[in-house]
PDB file of C-alpha atoms in Angstrom:
ATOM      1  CA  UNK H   9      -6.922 -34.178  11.661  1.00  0.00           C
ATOM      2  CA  UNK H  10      -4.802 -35.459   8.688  1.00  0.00           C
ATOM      3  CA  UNK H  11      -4.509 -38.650   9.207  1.00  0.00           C
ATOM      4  CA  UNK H  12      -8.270 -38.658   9.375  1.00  0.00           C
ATOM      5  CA  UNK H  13      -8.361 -37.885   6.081  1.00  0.00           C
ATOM      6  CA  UNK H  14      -9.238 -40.948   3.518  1.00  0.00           C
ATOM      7  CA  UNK H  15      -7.500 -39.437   0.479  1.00  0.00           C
ATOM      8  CA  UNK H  16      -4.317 -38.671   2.634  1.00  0.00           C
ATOM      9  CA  UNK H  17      -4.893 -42.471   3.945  1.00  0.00           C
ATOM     10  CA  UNK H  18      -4.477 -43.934   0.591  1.00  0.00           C
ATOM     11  CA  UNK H  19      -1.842 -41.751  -0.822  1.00  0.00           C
ATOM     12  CA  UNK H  20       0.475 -42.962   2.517  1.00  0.00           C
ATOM     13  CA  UNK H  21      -0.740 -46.676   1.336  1.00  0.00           C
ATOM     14  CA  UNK H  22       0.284 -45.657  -2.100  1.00  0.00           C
ATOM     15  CA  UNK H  23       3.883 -45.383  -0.031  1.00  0.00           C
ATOM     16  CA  UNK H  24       3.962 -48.256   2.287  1.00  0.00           C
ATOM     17  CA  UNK H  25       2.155 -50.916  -0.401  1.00  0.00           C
ATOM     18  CA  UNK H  26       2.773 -49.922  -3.615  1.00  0.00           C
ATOM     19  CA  UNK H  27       0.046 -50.729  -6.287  1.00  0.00           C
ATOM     20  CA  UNK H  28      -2.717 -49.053  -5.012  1.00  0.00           C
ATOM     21  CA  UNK H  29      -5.385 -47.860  -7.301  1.00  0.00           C
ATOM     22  CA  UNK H  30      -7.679 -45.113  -7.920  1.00  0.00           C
ATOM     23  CA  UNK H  31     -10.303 -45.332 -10.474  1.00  0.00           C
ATOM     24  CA  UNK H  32      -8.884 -47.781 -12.036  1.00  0.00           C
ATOM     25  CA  UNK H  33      -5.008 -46.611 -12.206  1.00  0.00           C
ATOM     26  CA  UNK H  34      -2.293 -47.236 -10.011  1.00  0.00           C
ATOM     27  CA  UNK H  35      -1.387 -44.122  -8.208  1.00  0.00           C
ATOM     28  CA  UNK H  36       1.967 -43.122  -8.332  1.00  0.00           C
ATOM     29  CA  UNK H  37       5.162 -44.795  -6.770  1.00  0.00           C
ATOM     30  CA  UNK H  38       7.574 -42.643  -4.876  1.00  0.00           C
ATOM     31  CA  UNK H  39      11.619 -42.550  -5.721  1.00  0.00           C
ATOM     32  CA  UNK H  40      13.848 -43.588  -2.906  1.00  0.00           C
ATOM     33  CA  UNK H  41      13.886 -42.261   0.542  1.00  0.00           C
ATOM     34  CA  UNK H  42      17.151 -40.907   0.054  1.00  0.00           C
ATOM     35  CA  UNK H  43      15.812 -38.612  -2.620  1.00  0.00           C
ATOM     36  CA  UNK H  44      12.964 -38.071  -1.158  1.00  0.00           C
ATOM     37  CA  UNK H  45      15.233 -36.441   2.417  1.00  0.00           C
ATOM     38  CA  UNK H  46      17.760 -34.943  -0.387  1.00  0.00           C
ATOM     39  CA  UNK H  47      14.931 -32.639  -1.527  1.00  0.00           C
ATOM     40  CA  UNK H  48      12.792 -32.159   1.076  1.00  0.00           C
ATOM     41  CA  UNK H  49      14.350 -32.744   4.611  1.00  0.00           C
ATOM     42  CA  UNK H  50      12.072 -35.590   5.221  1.00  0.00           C
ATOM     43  CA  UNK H  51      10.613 -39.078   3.699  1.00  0.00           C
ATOM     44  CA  UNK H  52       7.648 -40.830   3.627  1.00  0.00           C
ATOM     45  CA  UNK H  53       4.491 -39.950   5.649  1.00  0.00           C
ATOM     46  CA  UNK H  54       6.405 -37.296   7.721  1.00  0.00           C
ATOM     47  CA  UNK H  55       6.793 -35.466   4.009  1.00  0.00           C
ATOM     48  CA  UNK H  56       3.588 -36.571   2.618  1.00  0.00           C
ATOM     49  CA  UNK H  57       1.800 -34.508   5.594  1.00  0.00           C
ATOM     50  CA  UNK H  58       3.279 -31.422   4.376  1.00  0.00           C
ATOM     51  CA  UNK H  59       2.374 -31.647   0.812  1.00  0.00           C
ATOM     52  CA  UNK H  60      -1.213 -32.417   2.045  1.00  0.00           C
ATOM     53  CA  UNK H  61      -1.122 -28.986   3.916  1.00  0.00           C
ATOM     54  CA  UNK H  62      -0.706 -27.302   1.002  1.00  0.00           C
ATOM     55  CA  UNK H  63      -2.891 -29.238  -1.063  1.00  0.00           C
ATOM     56  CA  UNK H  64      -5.661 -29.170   1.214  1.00  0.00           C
ATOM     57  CA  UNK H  65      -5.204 -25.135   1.526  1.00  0.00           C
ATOM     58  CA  UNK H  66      -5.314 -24.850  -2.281  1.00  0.00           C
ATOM     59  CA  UNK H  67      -8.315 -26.826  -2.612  1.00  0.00           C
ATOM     60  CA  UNK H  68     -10.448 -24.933   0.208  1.00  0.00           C
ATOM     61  CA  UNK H  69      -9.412 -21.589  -1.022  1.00  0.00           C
ATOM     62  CA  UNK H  70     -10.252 -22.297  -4.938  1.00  0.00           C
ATOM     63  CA  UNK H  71     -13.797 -23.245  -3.496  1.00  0.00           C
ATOM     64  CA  UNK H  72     -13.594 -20.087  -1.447  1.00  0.00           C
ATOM     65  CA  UNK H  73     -12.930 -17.964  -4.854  1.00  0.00           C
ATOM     66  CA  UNK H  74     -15.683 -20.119  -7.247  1.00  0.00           C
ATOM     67  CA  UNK H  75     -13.628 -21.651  -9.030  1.00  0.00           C
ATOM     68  CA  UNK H  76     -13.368 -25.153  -7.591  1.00  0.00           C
ATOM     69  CA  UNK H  77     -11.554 -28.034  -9.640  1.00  0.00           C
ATOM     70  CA  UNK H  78     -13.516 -30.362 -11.849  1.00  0.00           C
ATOM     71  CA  UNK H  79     -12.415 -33.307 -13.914  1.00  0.00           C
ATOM     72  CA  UNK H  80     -12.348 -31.397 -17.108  1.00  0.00           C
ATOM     73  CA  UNK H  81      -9.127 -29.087 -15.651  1.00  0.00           C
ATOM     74  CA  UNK H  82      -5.649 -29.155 -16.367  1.00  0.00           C
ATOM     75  CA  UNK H  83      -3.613 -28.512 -13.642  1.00  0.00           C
ATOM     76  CA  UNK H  84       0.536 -26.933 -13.707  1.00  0.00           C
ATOM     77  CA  UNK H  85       2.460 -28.095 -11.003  1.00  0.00           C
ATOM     78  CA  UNK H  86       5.204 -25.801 -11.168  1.00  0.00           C
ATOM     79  CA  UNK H  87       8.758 -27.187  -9.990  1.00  0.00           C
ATOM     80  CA  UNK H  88       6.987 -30.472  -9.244  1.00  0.00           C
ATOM     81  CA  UNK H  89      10.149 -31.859  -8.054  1.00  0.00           C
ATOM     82  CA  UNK H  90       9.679 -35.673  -8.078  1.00  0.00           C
ATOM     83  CA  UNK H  91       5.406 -35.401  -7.759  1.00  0.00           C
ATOM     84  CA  UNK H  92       5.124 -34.977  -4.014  1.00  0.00           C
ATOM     85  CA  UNK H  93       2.726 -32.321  -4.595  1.00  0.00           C
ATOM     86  CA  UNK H  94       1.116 -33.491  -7.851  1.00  0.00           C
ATOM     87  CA  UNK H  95      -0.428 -37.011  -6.553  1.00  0.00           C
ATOM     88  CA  UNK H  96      -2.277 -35.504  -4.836  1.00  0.00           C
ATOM     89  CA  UNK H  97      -4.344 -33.357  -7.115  1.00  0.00           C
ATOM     90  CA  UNK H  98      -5.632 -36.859  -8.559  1.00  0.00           C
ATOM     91  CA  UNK H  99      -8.324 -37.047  -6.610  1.00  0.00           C
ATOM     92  CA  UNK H 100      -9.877 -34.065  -8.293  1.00  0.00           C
ATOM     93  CA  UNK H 101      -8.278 -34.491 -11.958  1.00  0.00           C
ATOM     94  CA  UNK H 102      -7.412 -37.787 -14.068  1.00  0.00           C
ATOM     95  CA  UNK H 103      -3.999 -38.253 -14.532  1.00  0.00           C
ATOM     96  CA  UNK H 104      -4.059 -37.169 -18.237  1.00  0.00           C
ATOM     97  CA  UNK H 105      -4.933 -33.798 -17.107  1.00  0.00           C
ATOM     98  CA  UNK H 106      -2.110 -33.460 -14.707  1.00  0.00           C
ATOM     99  CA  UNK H 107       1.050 -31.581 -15.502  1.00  0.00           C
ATOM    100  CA  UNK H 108       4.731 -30.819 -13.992  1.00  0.00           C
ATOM    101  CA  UNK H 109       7.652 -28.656 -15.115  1.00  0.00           C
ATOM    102  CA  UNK H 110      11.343 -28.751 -13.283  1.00  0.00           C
ATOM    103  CA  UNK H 111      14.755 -27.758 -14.024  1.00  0.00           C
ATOM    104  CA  UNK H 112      15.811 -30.134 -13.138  1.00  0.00           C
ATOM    105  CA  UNK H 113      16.193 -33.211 -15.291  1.00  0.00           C
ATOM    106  CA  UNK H 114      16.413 -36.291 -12.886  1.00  0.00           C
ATOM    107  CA  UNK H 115      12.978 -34.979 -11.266  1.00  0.00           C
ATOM    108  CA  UNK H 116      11.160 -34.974 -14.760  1.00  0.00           C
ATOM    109  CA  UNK H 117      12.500 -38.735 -15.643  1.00  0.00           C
ATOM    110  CA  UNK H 118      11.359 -39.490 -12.088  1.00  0.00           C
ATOM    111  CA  UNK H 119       7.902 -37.974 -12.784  1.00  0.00           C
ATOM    112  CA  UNK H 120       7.755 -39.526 -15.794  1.00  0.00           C
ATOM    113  CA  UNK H 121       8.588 -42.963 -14.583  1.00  0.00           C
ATOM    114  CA  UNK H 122       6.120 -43.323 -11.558  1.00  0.00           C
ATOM    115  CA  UNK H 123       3.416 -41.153 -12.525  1.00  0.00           C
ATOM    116  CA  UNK H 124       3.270 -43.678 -15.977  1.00  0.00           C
ATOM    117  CA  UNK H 125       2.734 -40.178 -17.766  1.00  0.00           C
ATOM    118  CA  UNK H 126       4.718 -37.756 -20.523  1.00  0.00           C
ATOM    119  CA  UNK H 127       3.145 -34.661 -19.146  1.00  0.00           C
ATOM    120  CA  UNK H 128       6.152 -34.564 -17.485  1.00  0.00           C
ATOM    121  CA  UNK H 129       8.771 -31.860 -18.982  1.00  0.00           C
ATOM    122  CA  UNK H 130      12.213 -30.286 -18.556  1.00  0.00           C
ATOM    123  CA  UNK H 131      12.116 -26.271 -18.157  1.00  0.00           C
ATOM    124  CA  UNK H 132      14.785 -23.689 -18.655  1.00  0.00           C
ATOM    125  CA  UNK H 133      15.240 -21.714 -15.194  1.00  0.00           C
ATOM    126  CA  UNK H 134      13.421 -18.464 -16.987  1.00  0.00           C
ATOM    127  CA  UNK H 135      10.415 -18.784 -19.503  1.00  0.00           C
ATOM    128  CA  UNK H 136       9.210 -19.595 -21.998  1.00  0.00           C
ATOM    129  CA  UNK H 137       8.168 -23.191 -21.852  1.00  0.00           C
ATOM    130  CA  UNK H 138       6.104 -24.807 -24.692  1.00  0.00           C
ATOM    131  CA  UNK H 139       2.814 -24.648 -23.215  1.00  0.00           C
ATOM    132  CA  UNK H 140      -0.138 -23.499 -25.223  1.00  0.00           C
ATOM    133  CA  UNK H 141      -1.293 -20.443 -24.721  1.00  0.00           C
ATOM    134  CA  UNK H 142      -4.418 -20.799 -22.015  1.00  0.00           C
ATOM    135  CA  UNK H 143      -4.128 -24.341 -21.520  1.00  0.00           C
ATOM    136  CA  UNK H 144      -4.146 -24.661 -17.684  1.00  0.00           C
ATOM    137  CA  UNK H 145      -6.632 -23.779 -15.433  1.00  0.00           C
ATOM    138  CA  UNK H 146      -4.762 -23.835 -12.463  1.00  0.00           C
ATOM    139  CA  UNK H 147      -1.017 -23.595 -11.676  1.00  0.00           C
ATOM    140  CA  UNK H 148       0.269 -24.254  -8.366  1.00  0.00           C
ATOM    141  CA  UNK H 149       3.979 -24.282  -6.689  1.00  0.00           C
ATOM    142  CA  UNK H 150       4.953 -25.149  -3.747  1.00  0.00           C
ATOM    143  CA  UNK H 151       8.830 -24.152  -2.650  1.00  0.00           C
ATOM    144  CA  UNK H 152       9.601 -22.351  -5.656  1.00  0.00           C
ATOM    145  CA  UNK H 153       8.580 -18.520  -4.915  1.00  0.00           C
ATOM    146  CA  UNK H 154      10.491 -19.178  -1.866  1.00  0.00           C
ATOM    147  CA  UNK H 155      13.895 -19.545  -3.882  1.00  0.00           C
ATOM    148  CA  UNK H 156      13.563 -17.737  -7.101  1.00  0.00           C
ATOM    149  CA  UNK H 157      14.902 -13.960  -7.856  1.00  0.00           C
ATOM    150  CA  UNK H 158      12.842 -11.395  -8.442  1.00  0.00           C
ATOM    151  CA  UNK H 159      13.783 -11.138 -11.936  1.00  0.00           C
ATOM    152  CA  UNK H 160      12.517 -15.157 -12.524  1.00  0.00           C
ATOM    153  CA  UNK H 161       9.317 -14.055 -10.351  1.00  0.00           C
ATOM    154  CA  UNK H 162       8.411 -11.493 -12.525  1.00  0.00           C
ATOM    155  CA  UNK H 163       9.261 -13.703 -15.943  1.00  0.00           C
ATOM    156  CA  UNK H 164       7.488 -16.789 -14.520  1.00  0.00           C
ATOM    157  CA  UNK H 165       4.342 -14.685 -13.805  1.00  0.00           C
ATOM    158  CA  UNK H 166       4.101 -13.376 -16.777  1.00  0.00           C
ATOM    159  CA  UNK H 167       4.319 -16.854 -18.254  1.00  0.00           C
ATOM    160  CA  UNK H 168       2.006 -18.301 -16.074  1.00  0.00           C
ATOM    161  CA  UNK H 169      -0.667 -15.674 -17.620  1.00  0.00           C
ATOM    162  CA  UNK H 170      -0.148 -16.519 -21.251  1.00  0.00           C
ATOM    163  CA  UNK H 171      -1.191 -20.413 -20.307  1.00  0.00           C
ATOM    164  CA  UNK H 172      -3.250 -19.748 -17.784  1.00  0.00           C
ATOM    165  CA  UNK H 173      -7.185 -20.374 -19.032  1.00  0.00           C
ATOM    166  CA  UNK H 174      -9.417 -17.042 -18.559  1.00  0.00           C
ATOM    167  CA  UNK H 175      -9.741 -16.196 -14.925  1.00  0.00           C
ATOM    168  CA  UNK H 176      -7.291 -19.546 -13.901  1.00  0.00           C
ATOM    169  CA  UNK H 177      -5.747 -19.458 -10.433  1.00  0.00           C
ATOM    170  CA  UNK H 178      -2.268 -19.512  -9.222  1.00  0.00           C
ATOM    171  CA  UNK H 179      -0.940 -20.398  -5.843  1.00  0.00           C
ATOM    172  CA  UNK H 180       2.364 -20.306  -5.290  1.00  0.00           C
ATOM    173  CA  UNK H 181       4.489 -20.525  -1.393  1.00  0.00           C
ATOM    174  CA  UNK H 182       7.080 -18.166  -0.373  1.00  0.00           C
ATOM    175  CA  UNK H 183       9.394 -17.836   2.758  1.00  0.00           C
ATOM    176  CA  UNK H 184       7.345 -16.319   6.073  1.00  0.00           C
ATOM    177  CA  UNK H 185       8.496 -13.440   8.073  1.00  0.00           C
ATOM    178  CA  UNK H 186       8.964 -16.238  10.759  1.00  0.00           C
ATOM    179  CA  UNK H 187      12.102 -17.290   8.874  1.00  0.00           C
ATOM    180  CA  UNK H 188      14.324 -14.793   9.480  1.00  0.00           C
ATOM    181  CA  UNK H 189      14.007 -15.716  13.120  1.00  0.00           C
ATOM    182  CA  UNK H 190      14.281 -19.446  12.305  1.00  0.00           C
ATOM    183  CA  UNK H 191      17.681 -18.148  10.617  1.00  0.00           C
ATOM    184  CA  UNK H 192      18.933 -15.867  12.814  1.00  0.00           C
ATOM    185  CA  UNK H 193      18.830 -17.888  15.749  1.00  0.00           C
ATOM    186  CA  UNK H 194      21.028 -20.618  13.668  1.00  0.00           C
ATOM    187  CA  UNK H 195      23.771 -18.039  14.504  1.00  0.00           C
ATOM    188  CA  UNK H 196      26.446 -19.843  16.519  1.00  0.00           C
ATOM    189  CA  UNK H 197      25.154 -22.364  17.150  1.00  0.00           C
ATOM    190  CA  UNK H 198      26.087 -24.621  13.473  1.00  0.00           C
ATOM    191  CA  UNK H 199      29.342 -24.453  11.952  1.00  0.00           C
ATOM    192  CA  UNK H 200      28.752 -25.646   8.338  1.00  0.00           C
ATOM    193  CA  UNK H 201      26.178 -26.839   6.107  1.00  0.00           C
ATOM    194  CA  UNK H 202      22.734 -25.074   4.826  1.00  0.00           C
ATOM    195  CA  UNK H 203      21.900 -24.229   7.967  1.00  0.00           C
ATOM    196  CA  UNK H 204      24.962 -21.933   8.703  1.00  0.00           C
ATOM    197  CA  UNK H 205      24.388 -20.566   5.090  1.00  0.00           C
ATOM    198  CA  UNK H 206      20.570 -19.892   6.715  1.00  0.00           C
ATOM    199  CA  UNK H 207      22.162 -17.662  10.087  1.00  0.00           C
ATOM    200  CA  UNK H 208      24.812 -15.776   7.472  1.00  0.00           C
ATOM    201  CA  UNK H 209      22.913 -15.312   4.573  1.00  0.00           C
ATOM    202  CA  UNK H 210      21.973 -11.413   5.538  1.00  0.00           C
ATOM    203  CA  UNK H 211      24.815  -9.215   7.345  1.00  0.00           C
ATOM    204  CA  UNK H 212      21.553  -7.669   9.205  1.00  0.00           C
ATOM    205  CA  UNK H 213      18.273  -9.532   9.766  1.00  0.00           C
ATOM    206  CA  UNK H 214      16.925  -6.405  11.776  1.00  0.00           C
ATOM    207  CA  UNK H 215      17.447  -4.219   8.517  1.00  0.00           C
ATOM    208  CA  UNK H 216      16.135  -7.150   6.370  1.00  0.00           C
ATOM    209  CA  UNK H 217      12.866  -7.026   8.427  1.00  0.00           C
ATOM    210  CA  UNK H 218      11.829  -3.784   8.094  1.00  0.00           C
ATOM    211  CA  UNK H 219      12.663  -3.417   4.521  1.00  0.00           C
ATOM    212  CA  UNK H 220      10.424  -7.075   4.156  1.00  0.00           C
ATOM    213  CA  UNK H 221       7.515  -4.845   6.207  1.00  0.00           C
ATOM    214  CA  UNK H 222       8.172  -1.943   3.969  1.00  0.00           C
ATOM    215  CA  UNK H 223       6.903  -4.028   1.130  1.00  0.00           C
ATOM    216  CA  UNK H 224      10.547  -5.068  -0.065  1.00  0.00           C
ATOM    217  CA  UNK H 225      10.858  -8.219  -2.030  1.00  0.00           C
ATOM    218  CA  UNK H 226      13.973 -10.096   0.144  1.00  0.00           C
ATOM    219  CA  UNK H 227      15.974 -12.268  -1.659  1.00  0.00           C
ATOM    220  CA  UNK H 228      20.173 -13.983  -0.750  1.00  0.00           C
ATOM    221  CA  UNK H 229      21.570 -15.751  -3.210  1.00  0.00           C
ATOM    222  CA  UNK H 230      24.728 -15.869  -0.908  1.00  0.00           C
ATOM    223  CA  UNK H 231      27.296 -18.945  -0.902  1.00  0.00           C
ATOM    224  CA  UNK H 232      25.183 -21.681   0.761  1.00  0.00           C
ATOM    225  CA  UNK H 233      22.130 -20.844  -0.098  1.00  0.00           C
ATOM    226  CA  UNK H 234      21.880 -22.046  -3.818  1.00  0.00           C
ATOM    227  CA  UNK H 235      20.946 -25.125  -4.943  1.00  0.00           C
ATOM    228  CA  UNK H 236      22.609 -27.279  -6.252  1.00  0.00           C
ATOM    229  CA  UNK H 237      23.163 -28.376 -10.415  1.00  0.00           C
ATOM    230  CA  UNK H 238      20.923 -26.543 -12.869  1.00  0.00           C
ATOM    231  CA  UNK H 239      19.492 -24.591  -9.484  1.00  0.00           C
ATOM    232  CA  UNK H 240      22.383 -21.311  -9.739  1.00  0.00           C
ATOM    233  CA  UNK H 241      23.064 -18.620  -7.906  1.00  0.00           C
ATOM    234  CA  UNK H 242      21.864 -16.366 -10.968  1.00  0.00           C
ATOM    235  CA  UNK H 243      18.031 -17.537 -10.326  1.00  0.00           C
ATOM    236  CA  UNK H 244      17.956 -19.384  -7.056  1.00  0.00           C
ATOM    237  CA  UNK H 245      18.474 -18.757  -3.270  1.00  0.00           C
ATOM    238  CA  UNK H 246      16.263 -17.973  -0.326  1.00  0.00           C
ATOM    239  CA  UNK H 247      13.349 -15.497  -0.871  1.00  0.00           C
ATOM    240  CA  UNK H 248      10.502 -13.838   1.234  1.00  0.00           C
ATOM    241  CA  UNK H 249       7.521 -11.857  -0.742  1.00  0.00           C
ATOM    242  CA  UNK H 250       5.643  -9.772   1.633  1.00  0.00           C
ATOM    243  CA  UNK H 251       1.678  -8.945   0.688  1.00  0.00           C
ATOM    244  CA  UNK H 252       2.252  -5.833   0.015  1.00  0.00           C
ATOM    245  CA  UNK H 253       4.471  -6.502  -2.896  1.00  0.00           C
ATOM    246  CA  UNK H 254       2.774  -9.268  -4.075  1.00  0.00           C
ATOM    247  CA  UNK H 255      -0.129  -7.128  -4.297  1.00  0.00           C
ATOM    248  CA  UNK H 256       1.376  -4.597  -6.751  1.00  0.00           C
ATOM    249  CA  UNK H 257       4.315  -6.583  -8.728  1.00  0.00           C
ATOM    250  CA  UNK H 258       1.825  -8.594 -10.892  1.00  0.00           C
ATOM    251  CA  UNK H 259      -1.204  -6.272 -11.001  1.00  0.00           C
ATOM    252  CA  UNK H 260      -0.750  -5.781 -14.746  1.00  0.00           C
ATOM    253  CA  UNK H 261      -1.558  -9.814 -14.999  1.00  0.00           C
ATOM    254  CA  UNK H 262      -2.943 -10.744 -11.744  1.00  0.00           C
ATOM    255  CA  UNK H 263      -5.031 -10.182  -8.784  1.00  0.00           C
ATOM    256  CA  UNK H 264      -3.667 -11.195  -5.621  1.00  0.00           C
ATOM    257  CA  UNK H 265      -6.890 -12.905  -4.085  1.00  0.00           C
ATOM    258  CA  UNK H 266      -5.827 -13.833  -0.878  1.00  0.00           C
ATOM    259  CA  UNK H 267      -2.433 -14.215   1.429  1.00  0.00           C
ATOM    260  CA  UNK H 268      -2.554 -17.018   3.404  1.00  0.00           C
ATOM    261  CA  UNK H 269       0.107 -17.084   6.539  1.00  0.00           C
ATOM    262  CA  UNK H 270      -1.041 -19.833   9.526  1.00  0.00           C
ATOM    263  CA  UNK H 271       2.217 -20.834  11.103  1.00  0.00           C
ATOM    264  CA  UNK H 272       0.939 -22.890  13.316  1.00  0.00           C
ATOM    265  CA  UNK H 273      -0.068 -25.222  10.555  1.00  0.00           C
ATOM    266  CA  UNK H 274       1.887 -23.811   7.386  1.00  0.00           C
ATOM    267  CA  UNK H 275       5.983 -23.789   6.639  1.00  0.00           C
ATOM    268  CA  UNK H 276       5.182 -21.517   3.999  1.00  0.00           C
ATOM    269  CA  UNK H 277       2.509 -18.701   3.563  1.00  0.00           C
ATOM    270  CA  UNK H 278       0.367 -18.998   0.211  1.00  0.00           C
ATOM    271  CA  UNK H 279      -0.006 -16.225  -2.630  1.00  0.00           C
ATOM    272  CA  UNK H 280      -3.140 -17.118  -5.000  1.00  0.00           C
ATOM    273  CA  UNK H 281      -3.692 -14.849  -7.572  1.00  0.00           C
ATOM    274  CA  UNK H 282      -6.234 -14.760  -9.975  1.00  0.00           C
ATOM    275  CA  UNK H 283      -5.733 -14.168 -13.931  1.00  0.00           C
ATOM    276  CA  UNK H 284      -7.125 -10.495 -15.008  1.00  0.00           C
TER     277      UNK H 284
END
């Protein structure tokens, strides 16, 4: 069904031929494939398909809640990493209207140099960034809720309400309940690496479970498990936010308008909240 899909078409063209356009401007260009596995596990169409996922769920949902995108958005990509995400938003919104924050500096000059656009910037790993107050109308991040603290969760929300636009939308990923099997079955059977961080990374993943279905925000920070350069253990690791909590954690700023979880078709569930 995706590779049915015209927009998803070109983007992958964008990949294989460089140069192609769209409306008259040259979509973006993609960094190496060795960055590209580095940061996502995968490269090139294979890693393109999941971003569409994603984008394709945000898109059909913001129709779902009225507020569909229109050309006179802006739009937040939120740890946009080097723009895997991001591209593909410009079929709804010009390129001028697109924007992308990271901790990571490498990813921003990367933005920056194949996206042909300074809306590109640099964040600190907790708020506030230099956004004006109510400029976005959407903010979307995908991979992020899945590795921040609660503590940068809470801070980040918060900051995505002062520049979030009256009523703007956020959807954000986090881990799925299916994880913790996907982890705990790593157990003896890898020796090293990020995957034998996964299988140790709770001392008990039946415990872990039922505080996650109690409405527990889960979240190991354990050796391993941390990224890597500006991505510490003080912010980062692995984190799952059940419905329940996302529900009540941000009720002073949001509304939690729907919880999307499809396995079958998603790695990560989707939270999109609505601005109060």
């Amino acid at each position: 069904m995706i590779l049915q899909d015209a927009w998803f078409n070109k983007i992958c063209e964008s990949y294989l031929k460089p140069s192609v356009f769209h409306r008259g401007r040259k979509l973006p260009s993609f960094p190496s494939d060795i960055m590209q596995v580095n940061t996502t596990g995968q490269s090139g169409i294979n890693t393109l398909k999941e971003a569409f996922v994603f984008y394709k769920d945000c898109i059909e949902t913001f129709n779902q809640l009225g507020v569909s995108i229109n050309s006179e958005h802006n739009l937040l990509d939120f740890g946009v990493g080097w723009g895997r995400i991001a591209r593909f938003f410009l079929r709804e919104l010009p390129l001028d209207n697109v924007y992308g924050i990271d901790v990571m500096d490498d990813f921003i000059q990367i933005c920056k140099d194949t996206f042909q656009s300074n809306n590109f910037y640099v964040c600190k790993p907790f708020p506030p960034t230099l956004i004006p107050d109510g400029k976005m109308n959407f903010v979307v991040g995908y991979s992020v809720f899945s590795h921040l603290s609660e503590e940068a969760c809470l801070r980040w929300m918060c900051e995505f309400h002062r520049i979030l636009s009256d009523g703007g939308i956020v959807a954000l990923t986090t881990r799925g309940r299916w994880f913790f099997d996907f982890c705990e079955n790593l157990r003896g059977k890898v020796d090293s690496g990020y995957q034998y961080a996964l299988s140790k990374m709770f001392d008990d993943f039946a415990a872990t479970r039922v505080a996650y279905d109690n409405g527990k925000f889960i979240h190991s920070n354990r050796h391993g498990v941390t990224g890597g350069g500006a991505m510490t253990s003080e912010f980062y690791g692995e984190s799952f936010i059940p419905e329940a909590y996302a529900k009540t954690a941000y009720s002073e700023f949001f509304n939690l308008e729907k919880f999307l979880v499809d396995p079958s078709n998603q790695s990560h569930p989707i939270m999109f909240f609505r601005k109060k």
